[in-house]
Amino acid sequence: MSQIRSRAVRIDKSGGPEEMKVVEVTVGEPGPGEIRIRHHAVGLNFIDVYQRTGLYPFPMPLQLGMEGAGVVEAVGAGVTHLKIGDRAAYASQPPGAYCDVRVMPAKCVCKLPDGISFETGAAMMLKGLTAQYLLRKTLPVEGLQRGDFVLFHAAAGGVGQIACQWARELGLQLIGTAGSDAKCALAKANGAAHVINYNTEDFLVRVKEITGGQGVKVVYDSVGKDTWDKSLDCLRPFGLMASFGNSSGSPAPFAPGLLGPKGSIYVTRQTLFTHIATRESTQAMADELFAVVASGKVKINIDQRYKLEDVQQAHRDLEARKTTGSTILTL
């Protein structure tokens, strides 16, 4: 059994960015259903913060990171969709992407088309697959048609920028919120039909103005506590409140009875890992993402790059909302 040395970012207990340490680890051979991949770049996501702080608990010590891109170095028994030398990218459980080399389940790893760079691959998988399942699979009971209004919070973030572009391609009227005029301009430049600075405007009032009092068919919300109550009131009858994160904290518990008077509305809490639970669904979603990126209709904006050794600063900037678009760690 060959042993390979690799740098990896690990925490021994939950806490702040200072808990992350770059350590040297030993990487062995892949077992059945696994591959070994050597990363060229690694993606940074808010879920990494949730795991680091313990909001999403994991056994310790924990190696962080949920997405990356690189070259397949070894393939375990039973893996047929990848071979040694393949360019590949993934968003996947379990965590562990913040490293040079890792052994991991092959199920969620996809061949990366030649026309897409490793950096783009690392930056796009988790956010791009999230945008895919939101806009293409997390739909109101009446569906979405061209011209329909949807509200997307944190529209200048990594998922938001992809969603703005993809929604424009689908003919949707995406109303994007962000916390500054500069971030609103970014969302607008990426295809948002309307933008709202929620620090200077009441987004509920503006949504009702924009939609002629009708409201939106869907709210896509990764913010949580700070946007929850007003978001419910932004929905038209039979609308869908689609929660997929809680960067401001979890919303307060609510009584289902309030959904009736608000228009018989629906509420769902989505997570990417349900959608990519099988090899087949992962590949189908990735194929659609790769196609829309390769076509140029969706551009992956990498606005920040940090070295692996600077991961603490990367997390500080992410939590302080200093980042826009996608962020990667370079190796």
Short mmCIF file of C-alpha atoms in Angstrom, two decimals, residues 36-289:
data_model
loop_
_atom_site.label_atom_id
_atom_site.label_comp_id
_atom_site.label_asym_id
_atom_site.label_seq_id
_atom_site.Cartn_x
_atom_site.Cartn_y
_atom_site.Cartn_z
CA ARG A 36 -7.95 9.36 -4.93
CA ILE A 37 -7.87 12.86 -6.37
CA ARG A 38 -5.06 15.44 -6.45
CA HIS A 39 -6.61 18.88 -6.25
CA HIS A 40 -5.67 21.83 -8.42
CA ALA A 41 -8.13 24.16 -6.60
CA VAL A 42 -10.67 23.93 -3.79
CA GLY A 43 -13.93 25.82 -3.30
CA LEU A 44 -14.91 27.83 -0.21
CA ASN A 45 -18.56 27.84 0.92
CA PHE A 46 -20.68 29.06 3.81
CA ILE A 47 -21.48 25.46 4.74
CA ASP A 48 -17.78 25.18 5.68
CA VAL A 49 -18.39 27.88 8.31
CA TYR A 50 -21.43 26.02 9.65
CA GLN A 51 -19.32 22.88 10.03
CA ARG A 52 -16.40 24.73 11.60
CA THR A 53 -18.58 26.45 14.22
CA GLY A 54 -20.47 23.27 15.08
CA LEU A 55 -23.84 24.46 13.77
CA TYR A 56 -23.67 21.34 11.61
CA PRO A 57 -21.97 18.92 14.04
CA PHE A 58 -19.36 16.38 12.93
CA PRO A 59 -17.03 14.06 14.86
CA MET A 60 -13.63 15.57 15.62
CA PRO A 61 -11.01 16.00 14.35
CA LEU A 62 -12.61 17.27 11.14
CA GLN A 63 -10.99 18.02 7.80
CA LEU A 64 -13.02 20.79 6.16
CA GLY A 65 -14.10 21.50 2.59
CA MET A 66 -16.96 20.34 0.38
CA GLU A 67 -15.83 20.88 -3.22
CA GLY A 68 -12.76 20.72 -5.39
CA ALA A 69 -11.33 19.98 -8.81
CA GLY A 70 -8.24 18.08 -9.91
CA VAL A 71 -6.96 14.89 -11.49
CA VAL A 72 -7.91 11.33 -10.56
CA GLU A 73 -4.78 9.48 -9.34
CA ALA A 74 -6.24 6.11 -8.36
CA VAL A 75 -9.57 4.31 -8.71
CA GLY A 76 -11.06 1.72 -6.35
CA ALA A 77 -13.00 -1.40 -7.23
CA GLY A 78 -16.42 -0.87 -8.76
CA VAL A 79 -15.80 2.67 -10.03
CA THR A 80 -16.60 2.72 -13.73
CA HIS A 81 -17.35 6.36 -14.58
CA LEU A 82 -13.83 7.62 -13.79
CA LYS A 83 -10.33 6.45 -14.64
CA ILE A 84 -6.76 7.45 -13.73
CA GLY A 85 -5.82 10.73 -15.40
CA ASP A 86 -9.37 12.07 -15.70
CA ARG A 87 -10.00 15.73 -14.95
CA ALA A 88 -12.72 15.77 -12.32
CA ALA A 89 -14.73 18.05 -10.04
CA TYR A 90 -17.20 17.48 -7.22
CA ALA A 91 -19.35 18.76 -4.41
CA SER A 92 -19.60 15.94 -1.91
CA GLN A 93 -19.98 14.58 1.57
CA PRO A 94 -18.02 13.84 3.68
CA PRO A 95 -16.01 17.05 4.18
CA GLY A 96 -12.28 16.96 3.47
CA ALA A 97 -11.59 19.02 0.33
CA TYR A 98 -9.19 21.52 1.97
CA CYS A 99 -6.09 19.52 1.04
CA ASP A 100 -3.67 18.58 -1.74
CA VAL A 101 -4.76 14.95 -2.09
CA ARG A 102 -7.65 12.93 -0.66
CA VAL A 103 -9.41 9.59 -0.91
CA MET A 104 -13.17 10.03 -1.21
CA PRO A 105 -16.39 8.41 -2.44
CA ALA A 106 -16.55 8.44 -6.24
CA LYS A 107 -20.35 8.73 -6.38
CA CYS A 108 -20.53 12.54 -6.55
CA VAL A 109 -17.31 13.08 -8.53
CA CYS A 110 -17.92 14.02 -12.17
CA LYS A 111 -15.62 14.21 -15.17
CA LEU A 112 -14.80 17.87 -15.80
CA PRO A 113 -15.24 18.90 -19.45
CA ASP A 114 -12.01 20.00 -21.13
CA GLY A 115 -13.43 23.47 -21.80
CA ILE A 116 -13.85 24.22 -18.08
CA SER A 117 -10.73 25.08 -16.03
CA PHE A 118 -9.86 23.48 -12.69
CA GLU A 119 -10.37 26.81 -10.92
CA THR A 120 -13.82 27.23 -12.44
CA GLY A 121 -14.62 23.60 -11.64
CA ALA A 122 -13.65 24.09 -8.00
CA ALA A 123 -15.66 27.29 -7.75
CA MET A 124 -18.84 26.09 -9.43
CA MET A 125 -19.83 22.65 -8.22
CA LEU A 126 -21.50 23.25 -4.86
CA LYS A 127 -22.90 26.67 -5.79
CA GLY A 128 -23.80 25.72 -9.34
CA LEU A 129 -25.52 22.47 -8.38
CA THR A 130 -27.37 24.42 -5.68
CA ALA A 131 -28.58 26.97 -8.24
CA GLN A 132 -29.59 24.07 -10.50
CA TYR A 133 -31.76 22.30 -7.94
CA LEU A 134 -33.33 25.59 -6.83
CA LEU A 135 -34.31 26.96 -10.24
CA ARG A 136 -34.93 23.64 -11.98
CA LYS A 137 -36.26 21.34 -9.23
CA THR A 138 -37.50 23.44 -6.28
CA LEU A 139 -40.61 24.81 -7.94
CA PRO A 140 -43.99 26.15 -6.82
CA VAL A 141 -47.05 23.96 -7.28
CA GLU A 142 -48.04 26.01 -10.33
CA GLY A 143 -44.55 25.76 -11.84
CA LEU A 144 -42.39 28.59 -13.19
CA GLN A 145 -42.96 30.13 -16.60
CA ARG A 146 -41.06 32.81 -18.52
CA GLY A 147 -41.89 36.22 -17.09
CA ASP A 148 -42.65 34.94 -13.57
CA PHE A 149 -41.25 36.84 -10.58
CA VAL A 150 -38.97 35.14 -8.04
CA LEU A 151 -37.15 36.70 -5.07
CA PHE A 152 -33.56 35.67 -4.40
CA HIS A 153 -31.80 36.82 -1.22
CA ALA A 154 -28.00 37.33 -1.13
CA ALA A 155 -28.06 37.72 -4.90
CA ALA A 156 -24.44 38.92 -5.11
CA GLY A 157 -23.04 35.81 -3.43
CA GLY A 158 -21.67 32.74 -5.16
CA VAL A 159 -24.99 30.93 -5.54
CA GLY A 160 -26.78 34.21 -6.16
CA GLN A 161 -24.63 35.32 -9.09
CA ILE A 162 -25.09 31.96 -10.80
CA ALA A 163 -28.84 32.04 -10.09
CA CYS A 164 -29.18 35.57 -11.51
CA GLN A 165 -27.58 34.50 -14.79
CA TRP A 166 -29.47 31.21 -15.00
CA ALA A 167 -32.81 32.86 -14.18
CA ARG A 168 -32.23 35.37 -16.99
CA GLU A 169 -31.57 32.47 -19.35
CA LEU A 170 -34.83 30.83 -18.21
CA GLY A 171 -36.74 34.07 -18.79
CA LEU A 172 -37.56 34.63 -15.11
CA GLN A 173 -37.86 38.06 -13.51
CA LEU A 174 -35.44 37.60 -10.60
CA ILE A 175 -35.62 40.22 -7.87
CA GLY A 176 -32.29 40.13 -6.03
CA THR A 177 -31.53 41.49 -2.58
CA ALA A 178 -28.10 42.43 -1.24
CA GLY A 179 -26.63 44.48 1.59
CA SER A 180 -24.96 47.31 -0.33
CA ASP A 181 -25.37 49.34 -3.50
CA ALA A 182 -22.17 47.80 -4.88
CA LYS A 183 -23.50 44.28 -4.33
CA CYS A 184 -26.84 45.25 -5.87
CA ALA A 185 -24.99 46.52 -8.95
CA LEU A 186 -23.18 43.19 -9.12
CA ALA A 187 -26.46 41.24 -9.01
CA LYS A 188 -27.90 43.52 -11.71
CA ALA A 189 -24.84 43.02 -13.90
CA ASN A 190 -25.31 39.25 -13.57
CA GLY A 191 -28.87 39.33 -14.80
CA ALA A 192 -31.19 40.25 -11.91
CA ALA A 193 -34.23 42.03 -13.37
CA HIS A 194 -34.58 44.15 -10.21
CA VAL A 195 -32.36 44.70 -7.16
CA ILE A 196 -33.11 45.81 -3.62
CA ASN A 197 -30.61 47.03 -1.00
CA TYR A 198 -32.22 45.59 2.12
CA ASN A 199 -30.17 47.92 4.34
CA THR A 200 -31.72 51.05 2.83
CA GLU A 201 -35.07 49.79 1.53
CA ASP A 202 -37.91 47.65 2.89
CA PHE A 203 -37.71 44.66 0.58
CA LEU A 204 -41.34 43.66 1.22
CA VAL A 205 -42.62 47.09 0.12
CA ARG A 206 -40.36 47.08 -2.95
CA VAL A 207 -41.35 43.54 -3.95
CA LYS A 208 -45.03 44.47 -3.83
CA GLU A 209 -44.29 47.60 -5.91
CA ILE A 210 -42.30 45.66 -8.51
CA THR A 211 -44.94 42.94 -8.85
CA GLY A 212 -47.93 45.28 -8.92
CA GLY A 213 -49.06 44.05 -5.52
CA GLN A 214 -49.16 40.40 -6.61
CA GLY A 215 -46.04 39.06 -4.89
CA VAL A 216 -43.60 36.44 -6.17
CA LYS A 217 -44.09 32.76 -6.95
CA VAL A 218 -40.95 31.68 -5.04
CA VAL A 219 -38.58 33.10 -2.45
CA TYR A 220 -35.14 31.46 -2.48
CA ASP A 221 -33.63 32.22 0.92
CA SER A 222 -30.22 31.32 2.34
CA VAL A 223 -30.24 34.14 4.92
CA GLY A 224 -32.78 32.80 7.41
CA LYS A 225 -33.71 34.72 10.55
CA ASP A 226 -33.28 38.26 9.20
CA THR A 227 -35.40 37.75 6.07
CA TRP A 228 -37.86 35.02 7.03
CA ASP A 229 -41.01 36.84 8.18
CA LYS A 230 -41.12 39.42 5.41
CA SER A 231 -40.24 36.79 2.82
CA LEU A 232 -43.42 34.86 3.66
CA ASP A 233 -45.39 38.05 3.03
CA CYS A 234 -43.71 38.51 -0.36
CA LEU A 235 -45.38 35.36 -1.72
CA ARG A 236 -48.45 35.29 -3.89
CA PRO A 237 -51.15 32.68 -3.15
CA PHE A 238 -49.81 29.11 -3.46
CA GLY A 239 -46.26 30.51 -3.50
CA LEU A 240 -43.23 28.63 -2.23
CA MET A 241 -40.82 29.68 0.50
CA ALA A 242 -37.63 27.74 -0.31
CA SER A 243 -35.11 27.90 2.51
CA PHE A 244 -31.63 26.57 1.73
CA GLY A 245 -29.44 28.16 4.40
CA ASN A 246 -29.37 30.42 7.43
CA SER A 247 -26.39 32.76 7.29
CA SER A 248 -28.07 35.16 9.75
CA GLY A 249 -29.23 32.38 12.07
CA SER A 250 -32.15 29.97 12.06
CA PRO A 251 -35.68 31.39 11.75
CA ALA A 252 -37.87 31.24 14.84
CA PRO A 253 -40.32 28.32 15.08
CA PHE A 254 -43.69 29.11 13.51
CA ALA A 255 -47.18 27.63 13.57
CA PRO A 256 -48.22 25.97 10.28
CA GLY A 257 -51.63 27.61 10.73
CA LEU A 258 -50.23 30.96 9.63
CA LEU A 259 -49.53 29.64 6.12
CA GLY A 260 -53.25 29.52 5.27
CA PRO A 261 -54.13 33.20 5.82
CA LYS A 262 -50.96 34.19 3.96
CA GLY A 263 -52.33 32.56 0.80
CA SER A 264 -52.15 28.80 1.33
CA ILE A 265 -48.40 29.06 0.82
CA TYR A 266 -45.81 26.28 0.90
CA VAL A 267 -42.57 26.09 2.90
CA THR A 268 -39.63 23.76 2.17
CA ARG A 269 -36.11 23.36 3.53
CA GLN A 270 -33.77 22.09 0.85
CA THR A 271 -30.24 20.69 0.97
CA LEU A 272 -27.98 19.82 -1.94
CA PHE A 273 -27.05 16.44 -0.49
CA THR A 274 -30.56 15.05 -0.88
CA HIS A 275 -30.46 15.98 -4.55
CA ILE A 276 -27.05 14.38 -5.17
CA ALA A 277 -27.78 11.23 -3.17
CA THR A 278 -27.37 9.00 -6.22
CA ARG A 279 -24.76 8.77 -8.94
CA GLU A 280 -27.47 9.21 -11.60
CA SER A 281 -29.01 12.37 -10.15
CA THR A 282 -25.58 13.91 -9.52
CA GLN A 283 -24.52 13.35 -13.12
CA ALA A 284 -27.80 14.63 -14.57
CA MET A 285 -27.56 17.83 -12.54
CA ALA A 286 -23.87 18.28 -13.36
CA ASP A 287 -24.51 17.75 -17.08
CA GLU A 288 -27.02 20.59 -17.07
CA LEU A 289 -24.63 22.83 -15.11
#
